[in-house]
mmCIF file of C-alpha atoms and ligand atoms in Angstrom:
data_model
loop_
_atom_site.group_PDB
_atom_site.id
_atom_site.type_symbol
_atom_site.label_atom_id
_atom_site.label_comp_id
_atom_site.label_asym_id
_atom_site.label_seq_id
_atom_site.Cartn_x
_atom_site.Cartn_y
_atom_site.Cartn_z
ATOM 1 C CA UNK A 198 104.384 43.935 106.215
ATOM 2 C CA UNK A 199 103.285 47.005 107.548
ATOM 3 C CA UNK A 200 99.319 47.554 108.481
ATOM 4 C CA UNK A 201 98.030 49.780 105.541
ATOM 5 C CA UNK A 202 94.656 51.543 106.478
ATOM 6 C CA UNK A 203 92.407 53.039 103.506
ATOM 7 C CA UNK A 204 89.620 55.536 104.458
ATOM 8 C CA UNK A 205 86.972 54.055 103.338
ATOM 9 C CA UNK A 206 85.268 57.727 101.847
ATOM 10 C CA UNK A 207 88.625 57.807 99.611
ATOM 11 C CA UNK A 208 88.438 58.740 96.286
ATOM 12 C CA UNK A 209 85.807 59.510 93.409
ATOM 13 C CA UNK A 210 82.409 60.915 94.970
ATOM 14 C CA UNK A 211 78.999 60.602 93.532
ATOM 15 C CA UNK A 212 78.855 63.734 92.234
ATOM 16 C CA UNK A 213 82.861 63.251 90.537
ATOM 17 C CA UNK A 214 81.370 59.884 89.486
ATOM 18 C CA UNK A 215 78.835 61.293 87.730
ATOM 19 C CA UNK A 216 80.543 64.099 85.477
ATOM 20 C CA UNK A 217 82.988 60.971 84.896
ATOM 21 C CA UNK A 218 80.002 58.722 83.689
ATOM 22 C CA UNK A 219 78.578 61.357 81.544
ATOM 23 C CA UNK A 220 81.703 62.264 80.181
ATOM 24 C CA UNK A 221 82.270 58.366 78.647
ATOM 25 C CA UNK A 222 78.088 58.291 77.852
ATOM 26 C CA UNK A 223 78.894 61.402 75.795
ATOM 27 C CA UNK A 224 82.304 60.567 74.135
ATOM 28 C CA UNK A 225 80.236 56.662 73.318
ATOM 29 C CA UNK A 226 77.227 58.052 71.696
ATOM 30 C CA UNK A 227 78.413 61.257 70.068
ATOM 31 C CA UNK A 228 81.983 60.195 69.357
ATOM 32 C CA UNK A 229 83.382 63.217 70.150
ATOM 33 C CA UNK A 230 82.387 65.797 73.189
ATOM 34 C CA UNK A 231 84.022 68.581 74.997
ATOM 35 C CA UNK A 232 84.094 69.119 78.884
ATOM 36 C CA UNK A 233 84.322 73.026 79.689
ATOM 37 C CA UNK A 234 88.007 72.774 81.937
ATOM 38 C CA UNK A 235 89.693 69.285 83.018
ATOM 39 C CA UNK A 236 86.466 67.461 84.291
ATOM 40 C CA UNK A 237 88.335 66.580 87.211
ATOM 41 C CA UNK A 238 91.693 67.382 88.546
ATOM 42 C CA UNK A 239 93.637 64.072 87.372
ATOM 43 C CA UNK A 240 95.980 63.969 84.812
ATOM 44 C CA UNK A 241 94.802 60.110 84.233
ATOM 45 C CA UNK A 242 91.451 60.664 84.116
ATOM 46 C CA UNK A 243 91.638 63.132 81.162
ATOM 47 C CA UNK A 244 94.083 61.192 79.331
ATOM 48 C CA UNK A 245 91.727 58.461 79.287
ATOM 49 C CA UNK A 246 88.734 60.875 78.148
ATOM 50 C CA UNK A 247 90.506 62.064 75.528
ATOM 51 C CA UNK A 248 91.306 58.467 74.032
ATOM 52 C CA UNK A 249 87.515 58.486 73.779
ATOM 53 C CA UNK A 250 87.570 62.081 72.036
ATOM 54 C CA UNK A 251 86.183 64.001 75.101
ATOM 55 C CA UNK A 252 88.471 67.033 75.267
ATOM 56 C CA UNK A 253 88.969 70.143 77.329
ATOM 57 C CA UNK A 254 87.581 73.083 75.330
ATOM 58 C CA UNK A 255 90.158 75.510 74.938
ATOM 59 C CA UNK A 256 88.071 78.507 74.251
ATOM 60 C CA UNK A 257 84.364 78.749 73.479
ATOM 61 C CA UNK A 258 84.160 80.227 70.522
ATOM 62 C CA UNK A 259 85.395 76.957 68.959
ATOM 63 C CA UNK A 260 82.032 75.140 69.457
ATOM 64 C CA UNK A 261 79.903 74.868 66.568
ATOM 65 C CA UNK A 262 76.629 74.385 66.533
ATOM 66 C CA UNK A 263 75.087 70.731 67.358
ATOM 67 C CA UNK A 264 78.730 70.388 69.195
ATOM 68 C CA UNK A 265 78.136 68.736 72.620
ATOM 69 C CA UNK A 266 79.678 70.514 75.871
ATOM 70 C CA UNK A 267 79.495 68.522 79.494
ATOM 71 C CA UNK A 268 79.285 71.154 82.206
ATOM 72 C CA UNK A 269 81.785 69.905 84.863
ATOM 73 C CA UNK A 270 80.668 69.311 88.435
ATOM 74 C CA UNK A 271 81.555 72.812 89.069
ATOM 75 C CA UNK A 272 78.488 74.186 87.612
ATOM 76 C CA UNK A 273 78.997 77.633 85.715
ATOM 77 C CA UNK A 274 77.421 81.087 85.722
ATOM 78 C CA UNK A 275 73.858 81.787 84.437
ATOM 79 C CA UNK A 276 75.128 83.507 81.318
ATOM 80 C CA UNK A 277 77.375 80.872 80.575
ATOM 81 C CA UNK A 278 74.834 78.462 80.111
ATOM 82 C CA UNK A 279 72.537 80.731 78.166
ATOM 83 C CA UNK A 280 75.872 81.259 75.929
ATOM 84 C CA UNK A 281 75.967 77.705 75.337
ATOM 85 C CA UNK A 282 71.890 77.481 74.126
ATOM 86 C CA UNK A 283 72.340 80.560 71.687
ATOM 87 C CA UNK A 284 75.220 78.924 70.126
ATOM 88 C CA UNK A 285 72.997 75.460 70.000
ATOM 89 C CA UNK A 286 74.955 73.427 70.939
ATOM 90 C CA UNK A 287 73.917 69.923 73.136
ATOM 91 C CA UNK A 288 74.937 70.993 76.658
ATOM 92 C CA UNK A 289 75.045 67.600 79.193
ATOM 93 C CA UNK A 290 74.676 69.303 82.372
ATOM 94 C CA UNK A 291 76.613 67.717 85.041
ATOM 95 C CA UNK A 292 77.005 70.102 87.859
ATOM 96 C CA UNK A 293 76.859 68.361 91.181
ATOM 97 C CA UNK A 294 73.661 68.557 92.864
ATOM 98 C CA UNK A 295 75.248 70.175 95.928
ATOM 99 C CA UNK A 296 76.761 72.863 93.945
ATOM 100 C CA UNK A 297 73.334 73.236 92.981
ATOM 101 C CA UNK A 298 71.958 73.435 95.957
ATOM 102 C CA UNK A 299 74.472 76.251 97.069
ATOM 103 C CA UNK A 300 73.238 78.126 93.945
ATOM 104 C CA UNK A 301 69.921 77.516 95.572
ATOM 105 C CA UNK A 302 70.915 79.160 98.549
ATOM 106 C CA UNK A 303 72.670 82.235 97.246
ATOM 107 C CA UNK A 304 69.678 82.848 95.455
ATOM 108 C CA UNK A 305 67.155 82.697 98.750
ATOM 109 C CA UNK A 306 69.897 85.076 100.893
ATOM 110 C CA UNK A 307 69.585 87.754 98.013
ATOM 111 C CA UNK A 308 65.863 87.533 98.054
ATOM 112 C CA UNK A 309 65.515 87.990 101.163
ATOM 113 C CA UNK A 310 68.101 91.015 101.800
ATOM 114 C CA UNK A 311 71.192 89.295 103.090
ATOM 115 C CA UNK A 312 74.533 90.600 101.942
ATOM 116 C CA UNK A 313 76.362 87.131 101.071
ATOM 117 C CA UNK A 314 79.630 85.889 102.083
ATOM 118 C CA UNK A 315 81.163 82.833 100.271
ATOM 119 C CA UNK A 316 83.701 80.985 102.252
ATOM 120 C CA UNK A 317 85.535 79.734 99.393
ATOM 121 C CA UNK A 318 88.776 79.882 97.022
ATOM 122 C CA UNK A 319 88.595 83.062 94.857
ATOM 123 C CA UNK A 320 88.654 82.048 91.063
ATOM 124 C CA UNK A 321 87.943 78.410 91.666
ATOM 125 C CA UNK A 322 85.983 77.256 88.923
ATOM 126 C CA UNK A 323 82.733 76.526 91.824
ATOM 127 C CA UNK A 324 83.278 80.019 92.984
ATOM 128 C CA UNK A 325 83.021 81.686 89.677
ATOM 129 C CA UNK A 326 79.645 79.786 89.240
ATOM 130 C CA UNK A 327 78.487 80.932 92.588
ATOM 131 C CA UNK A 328 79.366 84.497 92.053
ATOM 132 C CA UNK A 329 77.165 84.132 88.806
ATOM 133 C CA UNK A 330 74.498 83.349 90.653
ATOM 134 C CA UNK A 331 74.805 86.029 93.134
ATOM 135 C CA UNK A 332 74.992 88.749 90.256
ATOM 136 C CA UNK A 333 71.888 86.484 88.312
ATOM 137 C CA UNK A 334 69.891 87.627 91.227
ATOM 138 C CA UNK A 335 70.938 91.108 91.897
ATOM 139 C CA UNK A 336 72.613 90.464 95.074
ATOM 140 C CA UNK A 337 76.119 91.911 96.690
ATOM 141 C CA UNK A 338 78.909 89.630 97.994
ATOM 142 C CA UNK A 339 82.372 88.839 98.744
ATOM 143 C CA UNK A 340 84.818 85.590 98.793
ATOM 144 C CA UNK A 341 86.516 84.771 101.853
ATOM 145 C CA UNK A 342 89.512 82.356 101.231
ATOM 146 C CA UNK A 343 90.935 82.620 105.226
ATOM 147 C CA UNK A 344 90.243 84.618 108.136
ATOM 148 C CA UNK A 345 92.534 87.348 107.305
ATOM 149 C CA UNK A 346 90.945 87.809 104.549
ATOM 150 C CA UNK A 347 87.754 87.790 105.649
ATOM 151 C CA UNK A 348 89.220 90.539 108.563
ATOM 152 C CA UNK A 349 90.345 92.434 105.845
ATOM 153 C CA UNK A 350 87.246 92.330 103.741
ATOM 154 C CA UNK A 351 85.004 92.646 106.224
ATOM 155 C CA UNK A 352 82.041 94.528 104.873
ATOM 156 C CA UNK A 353 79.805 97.010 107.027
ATOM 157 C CA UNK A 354 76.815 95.344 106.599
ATOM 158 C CA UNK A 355 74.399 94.559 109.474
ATOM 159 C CA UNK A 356 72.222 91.574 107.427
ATOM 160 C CA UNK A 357 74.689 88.908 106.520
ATOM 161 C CA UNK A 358 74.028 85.410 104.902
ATOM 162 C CA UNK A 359 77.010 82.472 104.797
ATOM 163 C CA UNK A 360 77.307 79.621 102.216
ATOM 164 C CA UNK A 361 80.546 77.828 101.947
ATOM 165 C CA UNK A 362 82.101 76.283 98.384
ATOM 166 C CA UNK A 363 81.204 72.699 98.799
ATOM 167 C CA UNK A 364 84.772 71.353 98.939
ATOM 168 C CA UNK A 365 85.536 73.681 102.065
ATOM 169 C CA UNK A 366 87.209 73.146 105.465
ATOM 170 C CA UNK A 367 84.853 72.513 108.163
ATOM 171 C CA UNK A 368 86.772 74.164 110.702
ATOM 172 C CA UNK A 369 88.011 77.205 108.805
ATOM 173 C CA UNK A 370 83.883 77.644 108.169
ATOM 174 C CA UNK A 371 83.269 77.687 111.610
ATOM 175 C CA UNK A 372 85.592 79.865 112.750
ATOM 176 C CA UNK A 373 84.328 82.459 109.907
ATOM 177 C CA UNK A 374 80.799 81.829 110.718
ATOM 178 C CA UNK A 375 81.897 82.773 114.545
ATOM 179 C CA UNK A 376 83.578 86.094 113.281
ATOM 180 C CA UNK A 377 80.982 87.210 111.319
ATOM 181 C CA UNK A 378 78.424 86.307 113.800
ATOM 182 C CA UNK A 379 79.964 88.324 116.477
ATOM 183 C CA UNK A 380 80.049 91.016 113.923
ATOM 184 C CA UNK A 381 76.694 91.483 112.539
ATOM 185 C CA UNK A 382 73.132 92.188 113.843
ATOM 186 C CA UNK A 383 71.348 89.712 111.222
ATOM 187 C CA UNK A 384 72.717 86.357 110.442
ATOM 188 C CA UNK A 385 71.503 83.575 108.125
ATOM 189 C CA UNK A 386 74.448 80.578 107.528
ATOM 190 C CA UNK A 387 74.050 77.299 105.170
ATOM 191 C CA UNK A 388 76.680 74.986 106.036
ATOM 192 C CA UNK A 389 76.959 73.880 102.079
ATOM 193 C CA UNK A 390 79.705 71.811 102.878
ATOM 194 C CA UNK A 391 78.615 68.825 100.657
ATOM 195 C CA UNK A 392 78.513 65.396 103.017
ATOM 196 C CA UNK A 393 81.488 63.391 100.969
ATOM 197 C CA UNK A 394 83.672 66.368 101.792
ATOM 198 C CA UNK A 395 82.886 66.712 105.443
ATOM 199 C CA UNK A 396 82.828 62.545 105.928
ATOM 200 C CA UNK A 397 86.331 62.718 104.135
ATOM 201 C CA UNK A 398 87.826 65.101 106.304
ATOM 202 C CA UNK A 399 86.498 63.519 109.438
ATOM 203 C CA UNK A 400 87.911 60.213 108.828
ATOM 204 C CA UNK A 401 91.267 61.656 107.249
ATOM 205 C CA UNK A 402 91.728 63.193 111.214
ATOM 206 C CA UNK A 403 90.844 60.081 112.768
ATOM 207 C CA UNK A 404 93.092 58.006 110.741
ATOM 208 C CA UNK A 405 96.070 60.665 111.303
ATOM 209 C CA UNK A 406 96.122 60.102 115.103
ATOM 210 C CA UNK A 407 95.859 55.990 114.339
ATOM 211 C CA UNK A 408 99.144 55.677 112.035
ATOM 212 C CA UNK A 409 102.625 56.508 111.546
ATOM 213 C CA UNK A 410 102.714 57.736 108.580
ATOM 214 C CA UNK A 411 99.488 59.370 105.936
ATOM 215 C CA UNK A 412 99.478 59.044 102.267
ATOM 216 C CA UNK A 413 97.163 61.086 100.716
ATOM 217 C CA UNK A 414 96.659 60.841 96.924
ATOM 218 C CA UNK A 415 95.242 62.888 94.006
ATOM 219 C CA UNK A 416 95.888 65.914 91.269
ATOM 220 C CA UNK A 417 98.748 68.665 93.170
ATOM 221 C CA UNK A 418 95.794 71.065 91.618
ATOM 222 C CA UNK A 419 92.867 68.955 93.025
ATOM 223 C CA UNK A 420 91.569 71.624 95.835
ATOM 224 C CA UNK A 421 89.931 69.655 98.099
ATOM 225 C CA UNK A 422 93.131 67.171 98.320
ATOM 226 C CA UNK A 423 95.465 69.865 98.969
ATOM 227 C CA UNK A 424 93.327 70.797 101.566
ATOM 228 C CA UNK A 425 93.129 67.167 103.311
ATOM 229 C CA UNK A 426 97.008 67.254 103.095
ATOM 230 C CA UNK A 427 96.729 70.161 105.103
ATOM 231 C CA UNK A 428 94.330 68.650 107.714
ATOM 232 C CA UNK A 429 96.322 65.510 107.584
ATOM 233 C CA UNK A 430 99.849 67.455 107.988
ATOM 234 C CA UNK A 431 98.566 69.255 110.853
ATOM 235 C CA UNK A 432 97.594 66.643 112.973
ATOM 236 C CA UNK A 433 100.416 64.045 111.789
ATOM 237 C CA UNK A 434 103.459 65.756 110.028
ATOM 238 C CA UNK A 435 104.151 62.663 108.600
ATOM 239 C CA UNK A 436 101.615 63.166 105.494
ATOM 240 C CA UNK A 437 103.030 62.870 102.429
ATOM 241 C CA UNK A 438 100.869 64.575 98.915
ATOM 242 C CA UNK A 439 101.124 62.041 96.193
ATOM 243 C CA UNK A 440 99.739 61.801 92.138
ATOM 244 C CA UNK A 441 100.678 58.536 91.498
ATOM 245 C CA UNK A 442 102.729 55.403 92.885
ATOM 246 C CA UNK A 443 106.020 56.624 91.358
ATOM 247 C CA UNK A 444 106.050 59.389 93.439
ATOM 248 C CA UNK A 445 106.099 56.690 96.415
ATOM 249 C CA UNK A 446 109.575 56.966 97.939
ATOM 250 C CA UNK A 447 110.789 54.025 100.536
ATOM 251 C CA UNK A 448 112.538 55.819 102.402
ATOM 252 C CA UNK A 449 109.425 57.169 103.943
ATOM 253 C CA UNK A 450 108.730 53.440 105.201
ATOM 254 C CA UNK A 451 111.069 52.417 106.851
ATOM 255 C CA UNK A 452 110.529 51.760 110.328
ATOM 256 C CA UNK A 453 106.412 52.669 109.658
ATOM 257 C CA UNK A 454 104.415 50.113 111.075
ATOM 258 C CA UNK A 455 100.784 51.345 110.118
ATOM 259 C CA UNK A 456 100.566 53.767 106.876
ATOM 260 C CA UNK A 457 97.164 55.506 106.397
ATOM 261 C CA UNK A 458 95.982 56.719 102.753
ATOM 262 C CA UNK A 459 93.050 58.587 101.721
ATOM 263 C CA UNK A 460 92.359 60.292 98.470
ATOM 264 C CA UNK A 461 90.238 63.271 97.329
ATOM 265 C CA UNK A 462 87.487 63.569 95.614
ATOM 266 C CA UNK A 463 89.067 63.432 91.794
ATOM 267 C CA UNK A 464 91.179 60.280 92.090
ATOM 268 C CA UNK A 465 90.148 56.595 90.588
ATOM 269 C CA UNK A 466 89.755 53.529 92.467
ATOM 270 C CA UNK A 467 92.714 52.173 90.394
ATOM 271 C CA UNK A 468 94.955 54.668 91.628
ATOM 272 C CA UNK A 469 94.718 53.812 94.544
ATOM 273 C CA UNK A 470 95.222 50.653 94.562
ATOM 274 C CA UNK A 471 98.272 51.151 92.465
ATOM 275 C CA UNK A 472 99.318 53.147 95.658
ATOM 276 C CA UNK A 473 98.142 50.806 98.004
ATOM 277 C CA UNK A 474 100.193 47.730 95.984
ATOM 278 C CA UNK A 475 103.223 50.159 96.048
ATOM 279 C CA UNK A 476 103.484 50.614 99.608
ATOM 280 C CA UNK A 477 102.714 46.933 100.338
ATOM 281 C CA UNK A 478 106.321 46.292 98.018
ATOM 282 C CA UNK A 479 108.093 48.734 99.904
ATOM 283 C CA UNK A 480 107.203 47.732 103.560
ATOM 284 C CA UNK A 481 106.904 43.854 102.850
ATOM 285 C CA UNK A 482 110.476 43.271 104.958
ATOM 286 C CA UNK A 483 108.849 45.532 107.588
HETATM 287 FE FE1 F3S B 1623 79.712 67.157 94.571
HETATM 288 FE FE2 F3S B 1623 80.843 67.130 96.909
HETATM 289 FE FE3 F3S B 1623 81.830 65.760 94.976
HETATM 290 S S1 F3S B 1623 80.011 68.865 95.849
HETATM 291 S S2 F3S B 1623 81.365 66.899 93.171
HETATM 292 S S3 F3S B 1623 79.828 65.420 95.939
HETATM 293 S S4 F3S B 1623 83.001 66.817 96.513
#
């Protein structure tokens, strides 16, 4: 049988495993409870929600008052959430601390006269929230997705401040915060990478270089696996982007001697090891 390697930072992180947790506390004691967007991106995770009546609210003029809404670990825009209380209805606030925290930050650049540059997917669900802050606080700002973007963008400002969606790539960070800082008179960056993303990416290099061949699994939407596909891909083309087990394909195996799998941030413990249990069938002659 082949050597199978799991990162051990694979799959849900605290801040995933706490939107999840709320999400079952809510759909247990209210018996029904809505989640503003897929809580996380996995298909199986929402199924299983909804068996428990926790749904993805469609629009949100459908809530009624005394409805319960979990705010995802995206966090949302100020006015979102004041929305929610005029319509009184129960909000369950589960954005992830470090989304929290780069709220945080936005504010403090804007007080303190930086221009603010968010290294970050444009109409990611994070982003939006971000941006809501930045306008909350009367400050000015653009999203960066890649450097030619951020080339292109470029604003003529001479005081800039840098935070980073949490789920970001380290490297493509750095070489933005290098840009800009060669760029600008006045700099002020916050790394708001969150730890579980950074630690995830680190390991998913190291175990790259190790194997023969990477697995990494989670939702084809999920940003932050896409982007350790990417990381993985680039270091060992070998990577394969899975969902599930049945997308497993043995072919891939054959003549692998050690496989390496890591998930992001959205995918379950079980799904893994459904994964893990699939490869082990399909390399067991190896
Ligand atoms: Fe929070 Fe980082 Fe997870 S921001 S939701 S701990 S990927």
């Amino acid at each position: 049988m082949a050597e199978i390697k799991v990162a051990q930072s694979a799959g849900f992180c605290f801040g995933v495993k706490i939107a999840v947790d709320s999400a079952i506390g809510a759909g247990k004691k209210y018996g029904k409870a809505y989640t503003n967007g897929p809580i996380i991106h996995n298909k199986q995770v929402v199924q299983f929600l909804e068996k428990l009546n926790v749904k993805e609210l469609q629009s949100y003029s459908q809530l009624q008052e005394g409805d319960t809404v979990l705010i995802r670990s995206h966090g949302v825009p100020p006015k979102t959430e004041r929305m929610l209380q005029e319509k009184g209805v129960n909000i369950i606030d589960a954005t992830c601390p470090f989304v929290k925290k780069v709220h945080e930050k936005v504010r403090q650049l804007v007080e303190e006269g930086y221009y603010v540059i968010i290294i970050g997917e444009e109409g990611h669900p994070e982003v939006i929230g971000i941006l809501g802050h930045l306008e909350e606080s009367g400050g000015k700002g653009i999203v960066v997705e890649n450097m030619e973007d951020l080339i292109k963008k470029f604003p003529k400002r001479n005081k800039v401040g840098i935070v980073a969606q949490t789920t970001q790539n380290e490297e493509f960070f750095e070489e933005a915060v290098g840009y800009i800082a060669s760029n600008v008179e006045e700099l002020k960056v916050f790394n708001t990478i969150c730890d579980a993303t950074s630690v995830r990416q680190e390991e998913v290099k190291r175990l790259a270089k190790e194997v023969d061949l990477m697995i990494i699994i989670g939702g084809k939407h999920s940003g932050n696996t896409r982007r350790l596909a990417q990381i993985s891909k680039a270091i060992n083309p070998e990577t394969y982007h899975v969902e599930k087990a049945e997308e497993l394909e043995k072919k891939w195996f054959e003549g692998k001697e050690r496989i390496g799998v890591s998930a992001g941030a959205s995918t379950p413990d079980w799904i893994i090891k459904e994964v893990v249990q699939k490869i082990k069938e399909f390399t067991k002659d190896s």
